[in-house]
GROMACS .gro file of C-alpha atoms in nm:
model
  302
    1UNK     CA    1   2.161   0.586  -0.966
    2UNK     CA    2   2.122   0.250  -0.793
    3UNK     CA    3   2.205   0.167  -0.433
    4UNK     CA    4   2.312  -0.188  -0.350
    5UNK     CA    5   2.167  -0.353  -0.040
    6UNK     CA    6   2.289  -0.669   0.127
    7UNK     CA    7   2.132  -0.834   0.432
    8UNK     CA    8   2.196  -1.162   0.607
    9UNK     CA    9   2.049  -1.342   0.907
   10UNK     CA   10   2.018  -1.673   1.082
   11UNK     CA   11   1.652  -1.764   1.105
   12UNK     CA   12   1.488  -1.805   1.444
   13UNK     CA   13   1.155  -1.914   1.296
   14UNK     CA   14   0.986  -2.158   1.061
   15UNK     CA   15   0.798  -2.021   0.759
   16UNK     CA   16   0.827  -1.872   0.412
   17UNK     CA   17   1.167  -1.720   0.347
   18UNK     CA   18   1.039  -1.376   0.244
   19UNK     CA   19   0.797  -1.354   0.539
   20UNK     CA   20   1.055  -1.458   0.798
   21UNK     CA   21   1.334  -1.241   0.655
   22UNK     CA   22   1.128  -0.925   0.601
   23UNK     CA   23   1.008  -0.928   0.963
   24UNK     CA   24   1.349  -1.011   1.110
   25UNK     CA   25   1.536  -0.756   0.897
   26UNK     CA   26   1.266  -0.487   0.902
   27UNK     CA   27   1.262  -0.453   0.523
   28UNK     CA   28   0.958  -0.451   0.292
   29UNK     CA   29   0.850  -0.794   0.171
   30UNK     CA   30   0.827  -0.648  -0.180
   31UNK     CA   31   1.208  -0.634  -0.215
   32UNK     CA   32   1.212  -1.013  -0.255
   33UNK     CA   33   1.017  -0.968  -0.581
   34UNK     CA   34   1.254  -0.712  -0.736
   35UNK     CA   35   1.419  -0.817  -1.060
   36UNK     CA   36   1.758  -0.740  -0.903
   37UNK     CA   37   1.697  -0.956  -0.593
   38UNK     CA   38   1.943  -1.242  -0.537
   39UNK     CA   39   1.840  -1.477  -0.256
   40UNK     CA   40   2.043  -1.759  -0.106
   41UNK     CA   41   1.945  -2.012   0.159
   42UNK     CA   42   2.233  -2.190   0.332
   43UNK     CA   43   2.461  -2.074   0.052
   44UNK     CA   44   2.243  -2.198  -0.235
   45UNK     CA   45   2.013  -1.995  -0.466
   46UNK     CA   46   1.656  -1.996  -0.336
   47UNK     CA   47   1.310  -1.866  -0.418
   48UNK     CA   48   1.131  -1.621  -0.193
   49UNK     CA   49   0.871  -1.891  -0.124
   50UNK     CA   50   1.128  -2.140   0.008
   51UNK     CA   51   1.056  -2.286   0.350
   52UNK     CA   52   1.303  -2.198   0.625
   53UNK     CA   53   1.356  -2.332   0.977
   54UNK     CA   54   1.552  -2.215   1.280
   55UNK     CA   55   1.924  -2.212   1.212
   56UNK     CA   56   1.896  -2.157   0.836
   57UNK     CA   57   2.115  -1.885   0.689
   58UNK     CA   58   1.948  -1.633   0.458
   59UNK     CA   59   2.114  -1.371   0.238
   60UNK     CA   60   1.923  -1.118   0.028
   61UNK     CA   61   2.094  -0.871  -0.206
   62UNK     CA   62   1.917  -0.624  -0.433
   63UNK     CA   63   1.955  -0.290  -0.608
   64UNK     CA   64   1.707  -0.008  -0.575
   65UNK     CA   65   1.689   0.325  -0.751
   66UNK     CA   66   1.794   0.618  -0.535
   67UNK     CA   67   1.648   0.956  -0.617
   68UNK     CA   68   1.935   1.188  -0.533
   69UNK     CA   69   1.917   1.564  -0.558
   70UNK     CA   70   1.551   1.589  -0.466
   71UNK     CA   71   1.440   1.934  -0.364
   72UNK     CA   72   1.179   2.036  -0.115
   73UNK     CA   73   0.858   2.189  -0.242
   74UNK     CA   74   0.611   2.389  -0.038
   75UNK     CA   75   0.313   2.161  -0.095
   76UNK     CA   76   0.031   2.186   0.162
   77UNK     CA   77  -0.042   1.871   0.363
   78UNK     CA   78  -0.359   1.792   0.556
   79UNK     CA   79  -0.222   1.683   0.895
   80UNK     CA   80  -0.426   1.445   1.112
   81UNK     CA   81  -0.164   1.387   1.383
   82UNK     CA   82   0.203   1.466   1.447
   83UNK     CA   83   0.461   1.407   1.717
   84UNK     CA   84   0.839   1.378   1.724
   85UNK     CA   85   0.835   1.032   1.563
   86UNK     CA   86   0.546   1.017   1.316
   87UNK     CA   87   0.330   1.231   1.089
   88UNK     CA   88  -0.016   1.116   0.987
   89UNK     CA   89  -0.181   1.289   0.691
   90UNK     CA   90  -0.492   1.278   0.478
   91UNK     CA   91  -0.329   1.240   0.135
   92UNK     CA   92  -0.502   1.430  -0.140
   93UNK     CA   93  -0.616   1.250  -0.453
   94UNK     CA   94  -0.368   1.310  -0.735
   95UNK     CA   95  -0.059   1.333  -0.514
   96UNK     CA   96   0.216   1.083  -0.601
   97UNK     CA   97   0.374   0.941  -0.286
   98UNK     CA   98   0.736   0.911  -0.394
   99UNK     CA   99   0.947   0.990  -0.702
  100UNK     CA  100   0.965   0.729  -0.974
  101UNK     CA  101   1.054   0.700  -1.336
  102UNK     CA  102   0.990   1.037  -1.494
  103UNK     CA  103   0.844   1.189  -1.175
  104UNK     CA  104   1.085   1.389  -0.961
  105UNK     CA  105   0.873   1.670  -0.823
  106UNK     CA  106   0.530   1.739  -0.685
  107UNK     CA  107   0.541   1.425  -0.470
  108UNK     CA  108   0.477   1.369  -0.101
  109UNK     CA  109   0.851   1.317  -0.052
  110UNK     CA  110   0.919   1.664  -0.198
  111UNK     CA  111   0.668   1.808   0.049
  112UNK     CA  112   0.832   1.621   0.339
  113UNK     CA  113   1.178   1.748   0.248
  114UNK     CA  114   1.046   2.105   0.250
  115UNK     CA  115   0.873   2.044   0.583
  116UNK     CA  116   1.166   1.879   0.763
  117UNK     CA  117   1.477   1.994   0.578
  118UNK     CA  118   1.773   1.835   0.406
  119UNK     CA  119   1.857   1.612   0.704
  120UNK     CA  120   1.530   1.431   0.641
  121UNK     CA  121   1.626   1.381   0.275
  122UNK     CA  122   1.963   1.240   0.382
  123UNK     CA  123   1.796   0.941   0.549
  124UNK     CA  124   1.955   0.600   0.493
  125UNK     CA  125   1.637   0.505   0.311
  126UNK     CA  126   1.594   0.601  -0.055
  127UNK     CA  127   1.233   0.706   0.011
  128UNK     CA  128   1.262   0.903   0.333
  129UNK     CA  129   0.975   0.855   0.572
  130UNK     CA  130   0.768   0.634   0.342
  131UNK     CA  131   0.671   0.306   0.510
  132UNK     CA  132   0.362   0.232   0.302
  133UNK     CA  133   0.196   0.394   0.004
  134UNK     CA  134  -0.131   0.489  -0.156
  135UNK     CA  135  -0.190   0.499  -0.530
  136UNK     CA  136  -0.183   0.843  -0.688
  137UNK     CA  137  -0.561   0.843  -0.735
  138UNK     CA  138  -0.637   0.701  -0.388
  139UNK     CA  139  -0.685   0.954  -0.110
  140UNK     CA  140  -0.683   0.918   0.266
  141UNK     CA  141  -0.489   0.839   0.579
  142UNK     CA  142  -0.114   0.767   0.563
  143UNK     CA  143   0.154   0.746   0.830
  144UNK     CA  144   0.506   0.881   0.769
  145UNK     CA  145   0.813   0.807   0.982
  146UNK     CA  146   1.011   1.111   1.096
  147UNK     CA  147   1.305   0.923   1.250
  148UNK     CA  148   1.514   0.620   1.161
  149UNK     CA  149   1.385   0.421   1.459
  150UNK     CA  150   1.025   0.497   1.365
  151UNK     CA  151   1.101   0.398   1.006
  152UNK     CA  152   1.241   0.058   1.101
  153UNK     CA  153   0.965  -0.023   1.350
  154UNK     CA  154   0.681   0.080   1.120
  155UNK     CA  155   0.833  -0.115   0.831
  156UNK     CA  156   0.843  -0.417   1.062
  157UNK     CA  157   0.477  -0.368   1.161
  158UNK     CA  158   0.361  -0.345   0.800
  159UNK     CA  159   0.570  -0.650   0.703
  160UNK     CA  160   0.430  -0.846   1.001
  161UNK     CA  161   0.074  -0.732   0.918
  162UNK     CA  162   0.026  -0.581   1.263
  163UNK     CA  163  -0.142  -0.275   1.114
  164UNK     CA  164  -0.507  -0.255   1.017
  165UNK     CA  165  -0.626  -0.059   0.713
  166UNK     CA  166  -0.982   0.010   0.602
  167UNK     CA  167  -1.093   0.178   0.282
  168UNK     CA  168  -1.423   0.315   0.156
  169UNK     CA  169  -1.510   0.232  -0.205
  170UNK     CA  170  -1.800   0.267  -0.445
  171UNK     CA  171  -1.822  -0.048  -0.657
  172UNK     CA  172  -2.040  -0.126  -0.957
  173UNK     CA  173  -2.349  -0.342  -0.901
  174UNK     CA  174  -2.466  -0.541  -0.602
  175UNK     CA  175  -2.203  -0.771  -0.452
  176UNK     CA  176  -2.281  -1.141  -0.401
  177UNK     CA  177  -2.274  -1.113  -0.021
  178UNK     CA  178  -2.317  -0.834   0.232
  179UNK     CA  179  -1.992  -0.950   0.394
  180UNK     CA  180  -1.741  -1.145   0.193
  181UNK     CA  181  -1.377  -1.222   0.114
  182UNK     CA  182  -1.182  -1.216  -0.211
  183UNK     CA  183  -0.893  -1.461  -0.185
  184UNK     CA  184  -0.706  -1.453  -0.516
  185UNK     CA  185  -0.337  -1.423  -0.590
  186UNK     CA  186  -0.223  -1.115  -0.783
  187UNK     CA  187   0.045  -1.093  -1.051
  188UNK     CA  188   0.169  -0.836  -1.302
  189UNK     CA  189  -0.029  -0.832  -1.624
  190UNK     CA  190   0.211  -0.968  -1.890
  191UNK     CA  191   0.036  -0.753  -2.152
  192UNK     CA  192   0.100  -0.430  -1.958
  193UNK     CA  193   0.363  -0.430  -1.685
  194UNK     CA  194   0.207  -0.123  -1.522
  195UNK     CA  195  -0.108  -0.319  -1.443
  196UNK     CA  196  -0.189  -0.619  -1.226
  197UNK     CA  197  -0.442  -0.900  -1.250
  198UNK     CA  198  -0.598  -1.164  -1.025
  199UNK     CA  199  -0.519  -1.527  -1.104
  200UNK     CA  200  -0.690  -1.855  -1.020
  201UNK     CA  201  -0.497  -2.098  -0.804
  202UNK     CA  202  -0.201  -2.038  -0.573
  203UNK     CA  203   0.082  -2.145  -0.804
  204UNK     CA  204   0.129  -1.799  -0.958
  205UNK     CA  205   0.139  -1.446  -0.826
  206UNK     CA  206   0.138  -1.319  -0.470
  207UNK     CA  207  -0.104  -1.405  -0.193
  208UNK     CA  208  -0.376  -1.141  -0.155
  209UNK     CA  209  -0.681  -1.133   0.070
  210UNK     CA  210  -0.947  -0.862   0.067
  211UNK     CA  211  -1.246  -0.844   0.301
  212UNK     CA  212  -1.548  -0.629   0.225
  213UNK     CA  213  -1.872  -0.525   0.392
  214UNK     CA  214  -2.158  -0.362   0.204
  215UNK     CA  215  -2.250  -0.042   0.387
  216UNK     CA  216  -2.526   0.070   0.152
  217UNK     CA  217  -2.683  -0.044  -0.174
  218UNK     CA  218  -2.711   0.249  -0.414
  219UNK     CA  219  -2.855   0.303  -0.760
  220UNK     CA  220  -2.652   0.052  -0.962
  221UNK     CA  221  -2.360   0.065  -0.715
  222UNK     CA  222  -2.260  -0.042  -0.364
  223UNK     CA  223  -2.085   0.155  -0.091
  224UNK     CA  224  -1.822  -0.070   0.068
  225UNK     CA  225  -1.596  -0.086   0.369
  226UNK     CA  226  -1.287  -0.275   0.254
  227UNK     CA  227  -1.028  -0.426   0.486
  228UNK     CA  228  -0.708  -0.547   0.324
  229UNK     CA  229  -0.530  -0.832   0.500
  230UNK     CA  230  -0.237  -0.806   0.258
  231UNK     CA  231  -0.089  -0.498   0.094
  232UNK     CA  232  -0.044  -0.570  -0.275
  233UNK     CA  233  -0.019  -0.295  -0.535
  234UNK     CA  234  -0.368  -0.206  -0.668
  235UNK     CA  235  -0.508  -0.490  -0.456
  236UNK     CA  236  -0.860  -0.357  -0.396
  237UNK     CA  237  -0.896  -0.234  -0.751
  238UNK     CA  238  -0.779  -0.564  -0.902
  239UNK     CA  239  -0.985  -0.783  -0.670
  240UNK     CA  240  -1.309  -0.592  -0.723
  241UNK     CA  241  -1.256  -0.601  -1.099
  242UNK     CA  242  -1.192  -0.977  -1.078
  243UNK     CA  243  -1.540  -1.037  -0.931
  244UNK     CA  244  -1.698  -0.802  -1.188
  245UNK     CA  245  -1.760  -0.515  -0.945
  246UNK     CA  246  -1.496  -0.257  -1.045
  247UNK     CA  247  -1.461   0.072  -0.861
  248UNK     CA  248  -1.648   0.369  -1.005
  249UNK     CA  249  -1.415   0.614  -1.178
  250UNK     CA  250  -1.117   0.378  -1.187
  251UNK     CA  251  -0.914   0.483  -1.494
  252UNK     CA  252  -0.715   0.157  -1.500
  253UNK     CA  253  -0.949  -0.122  -1.397
  254UNK     CA  254  -1.297   0.027  -1.415
  255UNK     CA  255  -1.550   0.106  -1.681
  256UNK     CA  256  -1.645   0.469  -1.734
  257UNK     CA  257  -2.010   0.543  -1.661
  258UNK     CA  258  -2.130   0.837  -1.873
  259UNK     CA  259  -2.395   0.913  -1.612
  260UNK     CA  260  -2.120   0.992  -1.363
  261UNK     CA  261  -1.848   1.127  -1.591
  262UNK     CA  262  -1.728   1.356  -1.312
  263UNK     CA  263  -1.640   1.059  -1.087
  264UNK     CA  264  -1.270   1.009  -1.026
  265UNK     CA  265  -1.144   0.695  -0.850
  266UNK     CA  266  -1.392   0.630  -0.569
  267UNK     CA  267  -1.143   0.476  -0.328
  268UNK     CA  268  -1.043   0.639   0.001
  269UNK     CA  269  -0.820   0.517   0.283
  270UNK     CA  270  -1.056   0.581   0.574
  271UNK     CA  271  -0.883   0.439   0.882
  272UNK     CA  272  -0.541   0.315   0.986
  273UNK     CA  273  -0.436   0.149   1.311
  274UNK     CA  274  -0.071   0.114   1.413
  275UNK     CA  275   0.130   0.065   1.730
  276UNK     CA  276   0.325   0.380   1.807
  277UNK     CA  277   0.684   0.298   1.703
  278UNK     CA  278   0.829   0.416   2.037
  279UNK     CA  279   0.559   0.394   2.304
  280UNK     CA  280   0.382   0.088   2.163
  281UNK     CA  281   0.043   0.252   2.216
  282UNK     CA  282  -0.226   0.131   1.975
  283UNK     CA  283  -0.333   0.433   1.772
  284UNK     CA  284  -0.636   0.482   1.546
  285UNK     CA  285  -0.646   0.747   1.274
  286UNK     CA  286  -0.933   0.843   1.047
  287UNK     CA  287  -0.971   1.059   0.735
  288UNK     CA  288  -1.327   1.167   0.665
  289UNK     CA  289  -1.478   1.110   0.322
  290UNK     CA  290  -1.365   1.379   0.077
  291UNK     CA  291  -1.602   1.608  -0.110
  292UNK     CA  292  -1.582   1.398  -0.429
  293UNK     CA  293  -1.748   1.111  -0.241
  294UNK     CA  294  -2.021   1.332  -0.098
  295UNK     CA  295  -2.110   1.462  -0.444
  296UNK     CA  296  -2.127   1.117  -0.606
  297UNK     CA  297  -2.310   0.956  -0.314
  298UNK     CA  298  -2.576   1.229  -0.338
  299UNK     CA  299  -2.626   1.148  -0.705
  300UNK     CA  300  -2.638   0.774  -0.644
  301UNK     CA  301  -2.895   0.809  -0.368
  302UNK     CA  302  -3.166   0.934  -0.609
   0.00000   0.00000   0.00000
C-alpha cells in the first residue's frame, strides 16, 4: 500500500528548493524526484530546482510504498559499532538493504526487525532505521538509526552532505590522473529504467561529483579510493563507466573479463564519518577489505 506524506515550511535560506527543503524538513532529497511528488512554491507549482529565498512558502506532497507485514528473520550481521542510538555494520555483498518490488524477505530490514522487535518495525518511517543505502552487490560500512531522533538527525546529515564516505574499487585500465574528479550529471537510462547513465551538460539529470585517487596500478586495472561528494544511485559505477574505466565484476555497467570470471562487483564501502546524532561527536568507522578483494588483488599483482 502507499502512504501519503505532506510537508510544508517557510524558507529561512536562499538556494535550490529541494536542497533547502530536504535539510529543513529532514527528509531525503530523493523524494523530490519521485513520480508522485507534487511541489508548490508560494502556492504555485514548482520544479525541485526552483530558487527559493527567505520567506518563501514550500509544500511537498508525495506517496511512497509502505511494506507492511514484514517479518523478522534471523540473519547474521557483522557489527562494527553499536550504542542505544545507532548500529554500524559491515554489510555483506548480496544483501538487499530494504524490501522493494518483488523482494519482501532476506533484506537488512528483515534482520533489523528480528534484532530489535516489532516496535522497531512500527517506526513512522516506511524503511525503519535506513538512512542511506548500499547496492545489493556493494559491501561495506553502513549506519542504521535505532531511534526516531537518530533517524531524523542522520537523514538531515546525509541531506546536508555532512557525512563523508569512501569506497575502494578495482577499475579497468589506468585512469587519466592519479587524483581526479568526475563531474557529470546522472539520469535514468530511458532504455532501461533500472539503470542510470552519465550525461553531458547540466541541463539534464542530477548533479553528481565523484573524486578518486589511484592507490595502486595493477595488471590491466587500478585500485582506487573513491570519495563521493553526492549520493546518487549507482553513482560510482556509472561515473567510472562514463570515463571508460568500469568496475571489475560489475554485472550492470562493467565488461566481464574471462581471466577473472570469479570476480563479483569490486566495490566496497570502506569508511564512513558521521556526527553522532545525539552527542554530536565526529565518528569514524571502517570495514576492512573482504576476502573477495584479497583474492582478486593477489591475482592482479602477478
